[in-house]
Amino acid sequence: MLVTRLAPSPTGALHLGNARTFLINWLLARQNGWRIILRIEDIDSPRIKRGADQQAIEDLRWLGIDSDEGPIYQTSRAAAYRDSIEHLLKIGVAYPCVRSRREVELAASAPHAEDGATVYPGTCRGLFGSVDEARKSSGREPAIRYAVPQGENGVVAFIDEFAGPQRFDVARELGDFVIAKSDGTAAYQLAVVVDDAAMRVTHVVRGDDLLDSTPRQILLYRALGLADRIPKYTHLPLVVGTDGRRLAKRHGDTRLRHYREQGVTAGRVLSLLARWCGITLPTNDGPTANNFLASFKLDAVPRSRIIFTAADDAFLRGE
Ligand code: GLU
């Protein structure tokens, strides 16, 4: 069976950019007979907003994007994450780290990734015999990092269904990454792999801001002995504002909910999203997500980032 997931993070309401990614994910699933699991990624606790899960579910429904299973909340999966983290510690491919993010950033020796993010220089690797020892000797609650294999074993190549062939030297470009935070909760990279593997997800469709998460996730599949479950990946260009930055509050209120409150119909939003998905509509009037099933083609999706302009906003408002 082929399976995908819609995985909103309830850190805020869905905006036009997220909606487009979810729409493409849904269209691919419905065209190809993939089962759709709705998974709420609610483990990033400080950023989670109350009620944003229900809002996301409603927003998706409003657009006609349905699922076959779920919602499954990541906060209900803590035991599975803990088991995997324990396992990785036990087999010696993960280690406790007592450096705060700020300290890592300040370390003069830390190299920088292409996007300016700091590559963790491995300061705590091999420093402590156990998590307990790290805790006692530092007086801090440690995070847990995955020890990226050095050399060829840390090089990950894969073919993205949209972005094409990819190759990352994870040790050099990204470094040892956090799999459990110091508060004991699982970090994104680990949780996604444990869930996708357990839910037998075969197809991951998401924004290309997560393209460099993929090699880290592939390394975790391998480390967990789950290499046979590595899914196929489709990373889509994000929607940005006219300043080239990813769609956010600074570009005005582009939340679906906002437009909906202004009386904008789902059909109108879908007309805009259709254009952003390279779909040619027979008519601009009141399409439903189902109407796109006949004409959507991944190949026709624009290759470059979509720019949200004032004209798009005016179109939605019917001005
Ligand atoms: N929850 C993530 C997001 O909303 C998606 C994670 C994923 O697709 O792997 O950006």
mmCIF file of C-alpha atoms and ligand atoms in Angstrom, residues 5 7-11 18 22 39 41 74 188 192 196 204-207 209-210 217, ligand 1:
data_model
loop_
_atom_site.group_PDB
_atom_site.id
_atom_site.type_symbol
_atom_site.label_atom_id
_atom_site.label_comp_id
_atom_site.label_asym_id
_atom_site.label_seq_id
_atom_site.Cartn_x
_atom_site.Cartn_y
_atom_site.Cartn_z
ATOM 1 C CA ARG A 5 0.711 12.167 5.269
ATOM 2 C CA ALA A 7 1.585 17.023 8.596
ATOM 3 C CA PRO A 8 0.603 20.513 9.721
ATOM 4 C CA SER A 9 2.421 22.065 12.666
ATOM 5 C CA PRO A 10 -0.145 23.858 14.831
ATOM 6 C CA THR A 11 2.170 26.825 15.318
ATOM 7 C CA ASN A 18 1.021 25.940 3.303
ATOM 8 C CA PHE A 22 -1.089 20.529 1.096
ATOM 9 C CA ARG A 39 -0.667 13.970 11.451
ATOM 10 C CA GLU A 41 3.078 17.867 14.510
ATOM 11 C CA GLN A 74 2.756 13.606 17.811
ATOM 12 C CA TYR A 188 11.566 17.190 14.665
ATOM 13 C CA VAL A 192 9.235 12.505 11.689
ATOM 14 C CA ASP A 196 6.815 7.977 8.928
ATOM 15 C CA VAL A 204 6.583 12.586 1.567
ATOM 16 C CA VAL A 205 5.523 15.828 -0.107
ATOM 17 C CA ARG A 206 6.563 19.089 1.574
ATOM 18 C CA GLY A 207 8.124 22.526 1.147
ATOM 19 C CA ASP A 209 12.673 24.539 3.187
ATOM 20 C CA LEU A 210 12.921 20.947 4.447
ATOM 21 C CA GLN A 217 16.226 11.809 8.107
HETATM 22 N N1 GLU B 1 5.195 19.834 10.212
HETATM 23 C C1 GLU B 1 6.101 20.296 9.199
HETATM 24 C C2 GLU B 1 5.655 21.650 8.693
HETATM 25 O O1 GLU B 1 4.516 22.023 8.892
HETATM 26 C C3 GLU B 1 6.186 19.340 8.041
HETATM 27 C C4 GLU B 1 7.152 18.275 8.334
HETATM 28 C C5 GLU B 1 7.322 17.284 7.224
HETATM 29 O O2 GLU B 1 6.549 17.287 6.259
HETATM 30 O O3 GLU B 1 8.210 16.471 7.351
HETATM 31 O O4 GLU B 1 6.460 22.351 8.132
#
